[in-house]
mmCIF file of C-alpha atoms in Angstrom:
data_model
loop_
_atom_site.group_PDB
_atom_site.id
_atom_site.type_symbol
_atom_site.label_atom_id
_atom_site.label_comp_id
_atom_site.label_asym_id
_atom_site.label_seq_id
_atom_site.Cartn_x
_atom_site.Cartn_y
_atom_site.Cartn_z
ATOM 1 C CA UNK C 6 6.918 -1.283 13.322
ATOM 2 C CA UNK C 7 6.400 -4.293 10.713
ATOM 3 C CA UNK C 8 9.477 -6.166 9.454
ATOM 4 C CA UNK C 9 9.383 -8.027 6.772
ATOM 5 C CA UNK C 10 11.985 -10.987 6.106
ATOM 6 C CA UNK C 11 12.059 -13.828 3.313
ATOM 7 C CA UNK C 12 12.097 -17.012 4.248
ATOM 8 C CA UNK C 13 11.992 -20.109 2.277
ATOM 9 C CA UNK C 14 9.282 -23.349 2.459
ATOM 10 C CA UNK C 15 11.794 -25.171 3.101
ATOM 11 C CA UNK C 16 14.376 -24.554 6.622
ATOM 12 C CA UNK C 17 16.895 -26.712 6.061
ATOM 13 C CA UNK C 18 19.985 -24.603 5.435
ATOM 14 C CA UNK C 19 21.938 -27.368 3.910
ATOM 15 C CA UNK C 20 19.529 -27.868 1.108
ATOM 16 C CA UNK C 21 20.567 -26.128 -2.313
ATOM 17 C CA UNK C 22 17.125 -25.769 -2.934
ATOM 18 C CA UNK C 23 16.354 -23.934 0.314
ATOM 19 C CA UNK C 24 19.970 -21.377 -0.655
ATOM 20 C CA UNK C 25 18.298 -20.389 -4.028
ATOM 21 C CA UNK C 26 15.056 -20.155 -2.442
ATOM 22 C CA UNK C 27 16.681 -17.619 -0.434
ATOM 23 C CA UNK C 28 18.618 -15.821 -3.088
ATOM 24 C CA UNK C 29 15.158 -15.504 -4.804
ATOM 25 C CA UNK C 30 13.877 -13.658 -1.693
ATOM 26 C CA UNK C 31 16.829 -11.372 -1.592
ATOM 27 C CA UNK C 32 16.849 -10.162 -4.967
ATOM 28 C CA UNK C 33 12.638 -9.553 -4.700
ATOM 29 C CA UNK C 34 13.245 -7.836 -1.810
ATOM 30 C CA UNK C 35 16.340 -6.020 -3.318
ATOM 31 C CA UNK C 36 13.802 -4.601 -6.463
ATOM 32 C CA UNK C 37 11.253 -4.050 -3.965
ATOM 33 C CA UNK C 38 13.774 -1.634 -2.041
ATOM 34 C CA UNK C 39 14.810 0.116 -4.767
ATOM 35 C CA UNK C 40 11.700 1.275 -6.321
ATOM 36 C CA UNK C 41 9.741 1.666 -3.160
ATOM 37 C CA UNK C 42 12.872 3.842 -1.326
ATOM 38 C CA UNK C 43 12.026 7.367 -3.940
ATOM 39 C CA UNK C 44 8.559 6.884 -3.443
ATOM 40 C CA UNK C 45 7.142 10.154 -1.873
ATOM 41 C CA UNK C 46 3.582 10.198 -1.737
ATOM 42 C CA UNK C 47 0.893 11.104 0.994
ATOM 43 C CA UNK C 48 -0.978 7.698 -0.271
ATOM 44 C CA UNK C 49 2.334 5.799 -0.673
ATOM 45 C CA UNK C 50 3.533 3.771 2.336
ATOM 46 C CA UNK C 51 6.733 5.417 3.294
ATOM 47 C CA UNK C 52 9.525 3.116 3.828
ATOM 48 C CA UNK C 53 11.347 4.353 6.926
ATOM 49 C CA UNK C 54 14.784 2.497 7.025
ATOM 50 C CA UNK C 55 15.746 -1.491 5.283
ATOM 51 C CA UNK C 56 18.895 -3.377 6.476
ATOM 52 C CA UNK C 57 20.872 -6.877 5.955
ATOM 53 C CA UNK C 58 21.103 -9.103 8.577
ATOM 54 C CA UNK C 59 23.734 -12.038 7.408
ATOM 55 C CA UNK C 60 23.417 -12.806 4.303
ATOM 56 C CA UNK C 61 20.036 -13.640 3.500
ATOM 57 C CA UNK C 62 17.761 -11.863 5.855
ATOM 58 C CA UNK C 63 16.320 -8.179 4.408
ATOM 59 C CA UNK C 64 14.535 -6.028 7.443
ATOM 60 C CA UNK C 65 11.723 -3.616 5.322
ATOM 61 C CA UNK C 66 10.907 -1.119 8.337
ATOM 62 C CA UNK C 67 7.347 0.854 7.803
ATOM 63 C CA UNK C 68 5.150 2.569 9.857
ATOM 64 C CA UNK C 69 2.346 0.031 11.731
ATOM 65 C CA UNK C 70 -1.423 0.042 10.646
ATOM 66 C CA UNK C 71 -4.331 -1.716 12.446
ATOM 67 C CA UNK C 72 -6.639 -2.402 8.972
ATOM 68 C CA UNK C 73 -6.487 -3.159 5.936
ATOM 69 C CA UNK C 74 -8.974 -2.539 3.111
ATOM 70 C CA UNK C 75 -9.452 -6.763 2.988
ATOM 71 C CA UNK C 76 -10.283 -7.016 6.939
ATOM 72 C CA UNK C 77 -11.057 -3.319 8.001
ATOM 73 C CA UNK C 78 -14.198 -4.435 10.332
ATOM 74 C CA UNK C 79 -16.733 -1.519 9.693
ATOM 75 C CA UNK C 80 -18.781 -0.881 6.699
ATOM 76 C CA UNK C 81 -17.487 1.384 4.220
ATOM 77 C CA UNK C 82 -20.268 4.021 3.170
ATOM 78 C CA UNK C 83 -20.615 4.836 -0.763
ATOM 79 C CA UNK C 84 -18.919 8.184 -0.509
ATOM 80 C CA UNK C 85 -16.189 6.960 1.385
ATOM 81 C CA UNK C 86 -16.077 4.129 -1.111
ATOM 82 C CA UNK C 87 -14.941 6.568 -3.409
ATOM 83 C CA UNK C 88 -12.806 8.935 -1.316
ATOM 84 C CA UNK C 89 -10.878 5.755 -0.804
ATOM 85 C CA UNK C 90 -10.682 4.883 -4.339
ATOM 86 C CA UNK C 91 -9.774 7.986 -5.083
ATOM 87 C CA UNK C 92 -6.660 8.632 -3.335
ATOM 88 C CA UNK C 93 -5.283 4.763 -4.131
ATOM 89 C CA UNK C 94 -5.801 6.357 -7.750
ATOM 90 C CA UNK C 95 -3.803 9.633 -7.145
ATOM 91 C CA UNK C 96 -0.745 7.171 -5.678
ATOM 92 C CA UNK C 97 -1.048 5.035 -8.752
ATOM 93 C CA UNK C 98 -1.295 7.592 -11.047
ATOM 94 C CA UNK C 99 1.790 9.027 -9.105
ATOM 95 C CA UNK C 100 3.344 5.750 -9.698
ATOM 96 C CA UNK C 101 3.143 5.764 -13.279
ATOM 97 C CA UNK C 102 4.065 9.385 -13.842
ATOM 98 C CA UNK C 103 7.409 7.827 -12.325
ATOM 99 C CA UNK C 104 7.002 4.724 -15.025
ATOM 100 C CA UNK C 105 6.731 2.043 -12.515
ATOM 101 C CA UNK C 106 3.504 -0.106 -12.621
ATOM 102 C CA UNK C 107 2.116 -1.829 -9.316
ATOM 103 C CA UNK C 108 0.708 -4.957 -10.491
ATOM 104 C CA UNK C 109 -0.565 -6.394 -7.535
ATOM 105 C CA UNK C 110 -3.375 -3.928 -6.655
ATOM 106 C CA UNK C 111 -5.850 -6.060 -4.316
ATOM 107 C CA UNK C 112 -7.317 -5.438 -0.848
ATOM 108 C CA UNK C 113 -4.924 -6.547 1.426
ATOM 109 C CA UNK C 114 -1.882 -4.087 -0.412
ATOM 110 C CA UNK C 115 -4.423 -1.527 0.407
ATOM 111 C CA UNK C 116 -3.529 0.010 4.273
ATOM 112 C CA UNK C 117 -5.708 1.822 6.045
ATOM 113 C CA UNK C 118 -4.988 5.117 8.602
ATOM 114 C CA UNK C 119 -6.815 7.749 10.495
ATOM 115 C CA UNK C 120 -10.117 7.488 12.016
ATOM 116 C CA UNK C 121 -13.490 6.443 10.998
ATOM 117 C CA UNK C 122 -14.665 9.485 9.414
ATOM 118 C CA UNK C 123 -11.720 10.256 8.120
ATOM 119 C CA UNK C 124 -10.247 6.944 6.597
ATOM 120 C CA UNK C 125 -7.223 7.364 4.311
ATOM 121 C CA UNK C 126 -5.660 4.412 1.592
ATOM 122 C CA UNK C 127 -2.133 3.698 1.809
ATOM 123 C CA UNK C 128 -1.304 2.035 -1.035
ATOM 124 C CA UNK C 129 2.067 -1.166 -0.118
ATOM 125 C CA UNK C 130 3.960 -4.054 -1.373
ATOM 126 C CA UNK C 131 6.032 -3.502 -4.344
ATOM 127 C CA UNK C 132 7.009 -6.539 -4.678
ATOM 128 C CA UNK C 133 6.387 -7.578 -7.797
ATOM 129 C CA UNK C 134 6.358 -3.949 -8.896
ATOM 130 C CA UNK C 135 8.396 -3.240 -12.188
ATOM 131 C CA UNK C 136 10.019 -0.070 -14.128
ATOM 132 C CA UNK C 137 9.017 0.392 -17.897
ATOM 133 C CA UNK C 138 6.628 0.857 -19.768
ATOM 134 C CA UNK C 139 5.713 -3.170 -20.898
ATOM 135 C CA UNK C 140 6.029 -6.229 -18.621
ATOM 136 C CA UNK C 141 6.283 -9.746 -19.255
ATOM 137 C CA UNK C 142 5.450 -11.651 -16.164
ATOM 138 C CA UNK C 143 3.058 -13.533 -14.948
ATOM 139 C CA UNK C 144 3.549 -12.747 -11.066
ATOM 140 C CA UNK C 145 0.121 -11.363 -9.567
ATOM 141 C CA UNK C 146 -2.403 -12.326 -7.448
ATOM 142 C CA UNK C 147 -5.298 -14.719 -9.414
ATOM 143 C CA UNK C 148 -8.412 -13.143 -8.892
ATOM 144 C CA UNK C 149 -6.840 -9.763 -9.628
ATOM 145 C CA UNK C 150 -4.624 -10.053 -12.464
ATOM 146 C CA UNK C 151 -6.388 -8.463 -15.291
ATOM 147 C CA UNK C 152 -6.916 -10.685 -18.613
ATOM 148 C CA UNK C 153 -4.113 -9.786 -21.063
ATOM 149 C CA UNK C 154 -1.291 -11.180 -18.406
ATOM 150 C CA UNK C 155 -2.912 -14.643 -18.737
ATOM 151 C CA UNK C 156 -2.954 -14.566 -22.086
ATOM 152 C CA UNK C 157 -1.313 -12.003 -24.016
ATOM 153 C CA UNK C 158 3.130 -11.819 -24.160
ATOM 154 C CA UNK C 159 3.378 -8.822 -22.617
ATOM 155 C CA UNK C 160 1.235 -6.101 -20.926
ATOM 156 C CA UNK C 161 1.451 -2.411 -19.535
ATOM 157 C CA UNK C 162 0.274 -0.400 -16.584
ATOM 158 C CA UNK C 163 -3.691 -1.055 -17.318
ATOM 159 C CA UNK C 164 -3.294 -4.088 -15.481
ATOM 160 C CA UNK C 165 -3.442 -1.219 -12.518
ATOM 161 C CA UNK C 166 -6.493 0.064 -13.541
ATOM 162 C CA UNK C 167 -8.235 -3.568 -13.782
ATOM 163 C CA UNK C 168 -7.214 -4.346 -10.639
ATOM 164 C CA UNK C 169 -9.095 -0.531 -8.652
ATOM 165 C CA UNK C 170 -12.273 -1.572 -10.949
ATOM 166 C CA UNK C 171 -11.783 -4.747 -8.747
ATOM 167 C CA UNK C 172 -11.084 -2.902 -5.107
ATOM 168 C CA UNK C 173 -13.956 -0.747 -6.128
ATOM 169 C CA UNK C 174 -16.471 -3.580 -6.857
ATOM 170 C CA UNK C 175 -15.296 -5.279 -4.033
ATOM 171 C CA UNK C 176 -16.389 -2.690 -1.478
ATOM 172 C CA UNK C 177 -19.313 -1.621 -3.210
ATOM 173 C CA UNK C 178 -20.746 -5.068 -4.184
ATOM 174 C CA UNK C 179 -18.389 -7.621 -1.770
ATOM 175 C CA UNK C 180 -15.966 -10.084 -3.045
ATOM 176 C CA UNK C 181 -15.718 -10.982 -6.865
ATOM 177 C CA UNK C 182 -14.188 -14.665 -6.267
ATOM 178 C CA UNK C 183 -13.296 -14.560 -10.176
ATOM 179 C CA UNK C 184 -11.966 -18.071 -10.983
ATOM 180 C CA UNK C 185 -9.000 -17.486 -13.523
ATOM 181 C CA UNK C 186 -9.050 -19.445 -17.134
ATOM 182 C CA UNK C 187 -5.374 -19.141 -18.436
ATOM 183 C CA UNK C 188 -6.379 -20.020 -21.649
ATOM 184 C CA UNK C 189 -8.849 -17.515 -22.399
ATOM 185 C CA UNK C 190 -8.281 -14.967 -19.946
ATOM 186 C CA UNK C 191 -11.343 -15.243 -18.463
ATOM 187 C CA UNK C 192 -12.386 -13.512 -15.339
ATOM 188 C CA UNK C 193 -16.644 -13.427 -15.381
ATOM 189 C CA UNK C 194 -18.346 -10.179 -14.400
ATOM 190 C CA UNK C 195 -21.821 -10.465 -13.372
ATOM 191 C CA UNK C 196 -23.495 -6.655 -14.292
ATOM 192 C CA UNK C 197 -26.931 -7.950 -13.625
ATOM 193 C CA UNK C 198 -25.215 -7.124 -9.703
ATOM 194 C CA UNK C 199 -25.218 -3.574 -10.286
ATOM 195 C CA UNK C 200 -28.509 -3.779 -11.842
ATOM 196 C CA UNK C 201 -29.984 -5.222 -8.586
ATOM 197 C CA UNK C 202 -28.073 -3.091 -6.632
ATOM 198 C CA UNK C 203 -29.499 -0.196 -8.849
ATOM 199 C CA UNK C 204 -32.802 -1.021 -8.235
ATOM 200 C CA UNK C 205 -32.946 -1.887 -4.782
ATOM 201 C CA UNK C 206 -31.298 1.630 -3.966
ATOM 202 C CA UNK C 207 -34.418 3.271 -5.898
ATOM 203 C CA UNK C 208 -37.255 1.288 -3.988
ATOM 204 C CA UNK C 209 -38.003 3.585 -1.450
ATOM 205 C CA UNK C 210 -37.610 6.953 -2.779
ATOM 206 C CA UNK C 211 -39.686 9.493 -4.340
ATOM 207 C CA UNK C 212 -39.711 10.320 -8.184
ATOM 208 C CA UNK C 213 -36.776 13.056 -8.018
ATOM 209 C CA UNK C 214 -34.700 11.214 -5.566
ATOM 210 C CA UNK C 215 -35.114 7.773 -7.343
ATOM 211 C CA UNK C 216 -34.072 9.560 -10.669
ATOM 212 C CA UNK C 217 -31.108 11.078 -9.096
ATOM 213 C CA UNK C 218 -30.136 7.477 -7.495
ATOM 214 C CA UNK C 219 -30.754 6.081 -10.603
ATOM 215 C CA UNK C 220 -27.914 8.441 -12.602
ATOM 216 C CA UNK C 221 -25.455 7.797 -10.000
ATOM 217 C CA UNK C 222 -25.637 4.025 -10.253
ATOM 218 C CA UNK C 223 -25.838 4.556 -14.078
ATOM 219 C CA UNK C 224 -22.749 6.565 -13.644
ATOM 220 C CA UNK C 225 -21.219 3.556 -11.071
ATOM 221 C CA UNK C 226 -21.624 1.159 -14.085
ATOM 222 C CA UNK C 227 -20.200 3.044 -17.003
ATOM 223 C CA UNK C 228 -16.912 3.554 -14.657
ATOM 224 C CA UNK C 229 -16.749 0.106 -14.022
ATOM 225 C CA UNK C 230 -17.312 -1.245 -17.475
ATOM 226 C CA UNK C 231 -14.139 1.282 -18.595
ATOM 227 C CA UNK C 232 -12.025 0.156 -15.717
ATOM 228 C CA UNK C 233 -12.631 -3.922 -16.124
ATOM 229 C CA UNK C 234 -13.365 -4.195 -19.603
ATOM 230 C CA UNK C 235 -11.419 -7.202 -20.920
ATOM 231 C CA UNK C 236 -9.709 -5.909 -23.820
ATOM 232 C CA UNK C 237 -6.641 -3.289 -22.978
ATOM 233 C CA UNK C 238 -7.501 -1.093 -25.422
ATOM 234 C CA UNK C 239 -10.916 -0.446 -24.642
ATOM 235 C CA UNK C 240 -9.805 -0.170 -20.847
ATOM 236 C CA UNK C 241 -9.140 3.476 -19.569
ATOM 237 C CA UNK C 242 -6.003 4.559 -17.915
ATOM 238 C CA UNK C 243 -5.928 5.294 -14.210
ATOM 239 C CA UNK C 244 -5.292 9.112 -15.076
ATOM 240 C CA UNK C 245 -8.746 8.869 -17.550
ATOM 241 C CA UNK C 246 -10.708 7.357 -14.822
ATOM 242 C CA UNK C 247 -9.826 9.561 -12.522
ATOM 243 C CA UNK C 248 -11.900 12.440 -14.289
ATOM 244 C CA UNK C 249 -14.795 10.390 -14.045
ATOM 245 C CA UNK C 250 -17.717 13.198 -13.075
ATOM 246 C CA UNK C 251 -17.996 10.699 -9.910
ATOM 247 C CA UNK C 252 -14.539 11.497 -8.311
ATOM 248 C CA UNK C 253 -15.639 15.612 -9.416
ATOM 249 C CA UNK C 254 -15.609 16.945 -5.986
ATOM 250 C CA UNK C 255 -12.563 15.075 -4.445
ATOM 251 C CA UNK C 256 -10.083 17.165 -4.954
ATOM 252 C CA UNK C 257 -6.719 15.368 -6.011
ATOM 253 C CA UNK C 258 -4.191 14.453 -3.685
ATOM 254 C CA UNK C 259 -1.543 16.971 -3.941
ATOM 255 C CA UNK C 260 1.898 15.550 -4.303
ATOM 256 C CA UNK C 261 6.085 16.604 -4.816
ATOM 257 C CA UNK C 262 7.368 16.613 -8.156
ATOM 258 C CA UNK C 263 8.213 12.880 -9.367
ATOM 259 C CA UNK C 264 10.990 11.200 -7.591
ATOM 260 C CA UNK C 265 12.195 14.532 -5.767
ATOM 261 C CA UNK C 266 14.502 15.182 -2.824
ATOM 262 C CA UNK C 267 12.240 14.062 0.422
ATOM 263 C CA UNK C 268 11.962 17.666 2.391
ATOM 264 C CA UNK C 269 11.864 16.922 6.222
ATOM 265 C CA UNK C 270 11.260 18.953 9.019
ATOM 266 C CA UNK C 271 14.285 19.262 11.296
ATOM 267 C CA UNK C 272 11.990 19.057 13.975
ATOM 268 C CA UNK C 273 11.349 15.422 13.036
ATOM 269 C CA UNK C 274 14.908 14.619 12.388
ATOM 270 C CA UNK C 275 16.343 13.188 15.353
ATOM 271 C CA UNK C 276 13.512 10.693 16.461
ATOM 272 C CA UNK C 277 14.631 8.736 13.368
ATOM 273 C CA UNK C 278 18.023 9.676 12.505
ATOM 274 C CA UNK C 279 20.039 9.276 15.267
ATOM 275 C CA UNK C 280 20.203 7.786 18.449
ATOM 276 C CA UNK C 281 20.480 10.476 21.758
ATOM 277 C CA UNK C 282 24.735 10.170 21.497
ATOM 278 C CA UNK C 283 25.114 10.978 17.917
ATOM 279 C CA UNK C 284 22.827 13.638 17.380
ATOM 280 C CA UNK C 285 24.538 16.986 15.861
ATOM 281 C CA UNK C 286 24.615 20.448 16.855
ATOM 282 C CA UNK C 287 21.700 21.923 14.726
ATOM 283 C CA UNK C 288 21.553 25.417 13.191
ATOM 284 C CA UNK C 289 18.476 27.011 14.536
ATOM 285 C CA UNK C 290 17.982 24.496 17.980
ATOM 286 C CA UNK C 291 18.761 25.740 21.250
ATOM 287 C CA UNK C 292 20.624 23.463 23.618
ATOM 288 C CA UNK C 293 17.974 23.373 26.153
ATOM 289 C CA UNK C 294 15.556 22.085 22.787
ATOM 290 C CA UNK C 295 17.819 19.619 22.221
ATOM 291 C CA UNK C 296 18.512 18.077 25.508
ATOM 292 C CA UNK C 297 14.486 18.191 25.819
ATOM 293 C CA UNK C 298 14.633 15.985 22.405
ATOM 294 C CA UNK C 299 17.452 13.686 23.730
ATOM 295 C CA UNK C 300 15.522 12.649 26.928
ATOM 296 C CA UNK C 301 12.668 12.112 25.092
ATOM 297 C CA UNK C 302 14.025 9.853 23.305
ATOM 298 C CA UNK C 303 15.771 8.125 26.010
ATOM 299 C CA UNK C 304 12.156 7.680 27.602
ATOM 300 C CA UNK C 305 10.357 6.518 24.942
ATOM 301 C CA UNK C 306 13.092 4.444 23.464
ATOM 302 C CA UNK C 307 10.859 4.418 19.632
ATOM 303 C CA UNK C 308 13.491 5.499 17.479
ATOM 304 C CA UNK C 309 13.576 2.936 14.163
ATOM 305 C CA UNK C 310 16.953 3.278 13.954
ATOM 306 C CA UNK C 311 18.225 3.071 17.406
ATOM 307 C CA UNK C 312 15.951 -0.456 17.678
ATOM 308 C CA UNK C 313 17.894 -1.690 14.383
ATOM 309 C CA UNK C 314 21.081 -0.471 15.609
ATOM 310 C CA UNK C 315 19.903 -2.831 19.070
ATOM 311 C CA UNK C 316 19.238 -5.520 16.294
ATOM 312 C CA UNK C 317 23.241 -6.086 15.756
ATOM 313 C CA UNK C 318 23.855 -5.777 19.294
ATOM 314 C CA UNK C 319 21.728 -7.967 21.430
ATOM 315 C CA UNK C 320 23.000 -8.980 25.207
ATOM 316 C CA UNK C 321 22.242 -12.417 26.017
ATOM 317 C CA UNK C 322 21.687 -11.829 30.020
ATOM 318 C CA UNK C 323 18.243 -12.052 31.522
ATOM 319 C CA UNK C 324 18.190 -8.336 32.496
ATOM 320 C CA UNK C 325 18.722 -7.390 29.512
ATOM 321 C CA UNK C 326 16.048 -9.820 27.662
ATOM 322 C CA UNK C 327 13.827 -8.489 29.923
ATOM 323 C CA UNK C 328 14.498 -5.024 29.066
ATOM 324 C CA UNK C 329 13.530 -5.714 25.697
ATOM 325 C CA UNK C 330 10.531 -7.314 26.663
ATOM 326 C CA UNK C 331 9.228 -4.444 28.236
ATOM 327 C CA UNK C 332 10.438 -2.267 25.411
ATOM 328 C CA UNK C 333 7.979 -4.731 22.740
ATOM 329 C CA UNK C 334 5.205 -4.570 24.952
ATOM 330 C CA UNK C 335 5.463 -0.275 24.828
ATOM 331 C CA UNK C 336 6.053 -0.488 21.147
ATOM 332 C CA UNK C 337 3.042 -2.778 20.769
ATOM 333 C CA UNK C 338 0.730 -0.167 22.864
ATOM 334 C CA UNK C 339 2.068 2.716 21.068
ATOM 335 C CA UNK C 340 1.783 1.872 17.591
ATOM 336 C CA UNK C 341 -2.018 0.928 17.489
ATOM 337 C CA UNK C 342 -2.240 3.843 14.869
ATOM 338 C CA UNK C 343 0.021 4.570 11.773
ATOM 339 C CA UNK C 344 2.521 6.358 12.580
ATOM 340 C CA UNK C 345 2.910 9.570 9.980
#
């Protein structure tokens, strides 16, 4: 479980500065829930459950992941490269579809899942995410933030598409380290790096294999010239780019209609629904199925909502602080995966 809460620089709860600071959080947390909350996407971080604590504290609750694409400690192969790149596509092509642009694409809003071989993007933070179809903030991450937001009064969902030319770079090249220039929107790209990167790939190899390495780096190139070329107009969309013959055999990410009802197993119900006590009589579930559920549950004590319904609740005494202690130390073991 990760909870997110916003907090101000300053603690000092006497400080008008420090209450607006506050406010600030709440109602970018607020926007964040509201967009994120339809969301229904296998690429999508799901958001499992968000709650108010007093009045300024917002609890986000999502399922746990070990990596992300900024400190995921293996090397990344070229083909998974673009599996990966692939499938944060699909969820930001999703995204639009529903007329909401990301705008802070990057590495570290990229999570990670699954195994090794079988790595899957998880595309999070929404943030500074925004409905419609132009935007007028400046909010972003520098070093990602694509030209016409430094420099242009308004911009639209391209700004998503700068940003995966810059993910894809990143893993295929390393880090870009652009160094923003508000005046002139300029963010350098050196393309003599895919040049080298071209050639040294084509060293060792015979005539037919050397040509064939050379078309797919050609290929590599003229994608990332359409996906980070300065001007918006020239830049492809996300959906354009995704037809690129490189992404040809990755099938796309299949997906509900936009923004429909969430379809859940019942099966799966009652581990995040209700605690043991509340649970319903169920249509379909035997009573010795259910009773199997319920002491499950009262064994593994996981349930997101029984924890936040704990949250409101909390005895003081020592046995019981130690009872939660014991309970964070089993959470901690269990969730060293995501958690679909």
């Amino acid at each position: 479980m990760r909870i997110k809460v916003p907090e101000p620089e300053s603690q000092t709860p006497r400080d008008i500065w420090a209450r607006e600071e506050l406010q600030k959080g709440v109602e970018h947390m607020t926007n964040e829930v509201v967009l994120w909350r339809d969301f229904d996407h296998p690429h999508i971080v799901k958001l499992l459950q968000s709650f108010k604590h007093g009045e300024y504290k917002i609890f986000l609750v999502m399922p746990l992941a070990s990596w992300s694409l900024a400190n995921y400690p293996l090397e990344i192969s070229f083909d998974q490269a673009f599996i990966l790149i692939a499938q944060i596509m699909d969820a930001t092509i999703y995204m639009h579809e529903n007329n909401c642009t990301h705008r802070d694409l990057k590495p570290t809003n990229i999570l990670l899942s699954g195994t090794r071989k079988d790595l899957k993007a998880m595309v999070a933070d929404f943030g500074i995410s925004e409905k419609g179809e132009t935007h007028v903030s400046k909010s972003g991450t520098p070093g990602f933030r694509a030209p016409e937001v430094l420099i242009e009064p308004t911009h639209d969902n391209k700004v998503d598409a700068w940003a995966i030319g810059l993910i894809l770079w990143g893993m295929l090249f390393g880090p870009t380290y652009f160094v923003e220039d508000p005046s002139t929107g300029g963010n350098t790209i050196n393309w003599d790096v895919v040049k080298t990167k071209k050639a040294e790939e084509g060293k060792a190899k015979k005539a037919r294999a050397k040509a064939a390495s050379n078309k797919v780096w050609s290929q590599v190139e003229h994608l990332l010239r359409r996906l980070l070329a300065s001007k918006p107009t020239a830049r492809w969309t996300v959906k354009a780019a995704r037809k690129h013959p490189l992404f040809r055999d990755i099938a796309p990410t299949v997906a509900p209609s936009p923004l429909s009802p969430r379809v859940v197993e019942v099966s799966t119900v009652p581990p995040l629904v209700a605690p043991a006590e509340h649970t319903p009589a169920v249509a379909g579930i035997s009573s010795r199925t259910r009773a199997s559920t319920s002491s499950k549950r009262k064994r593994d004590a996981l349930s997101p909502v029984t924890r936040l319904h704990e949250v409101t609740t909390v005895d003081d005494s020592e046995s019981s602080r130690r009872q939660r202690e014991t309970r964070s130390a089993k959470r901690a073991k269990h969730y060293t995966k995501w958690v679909v």
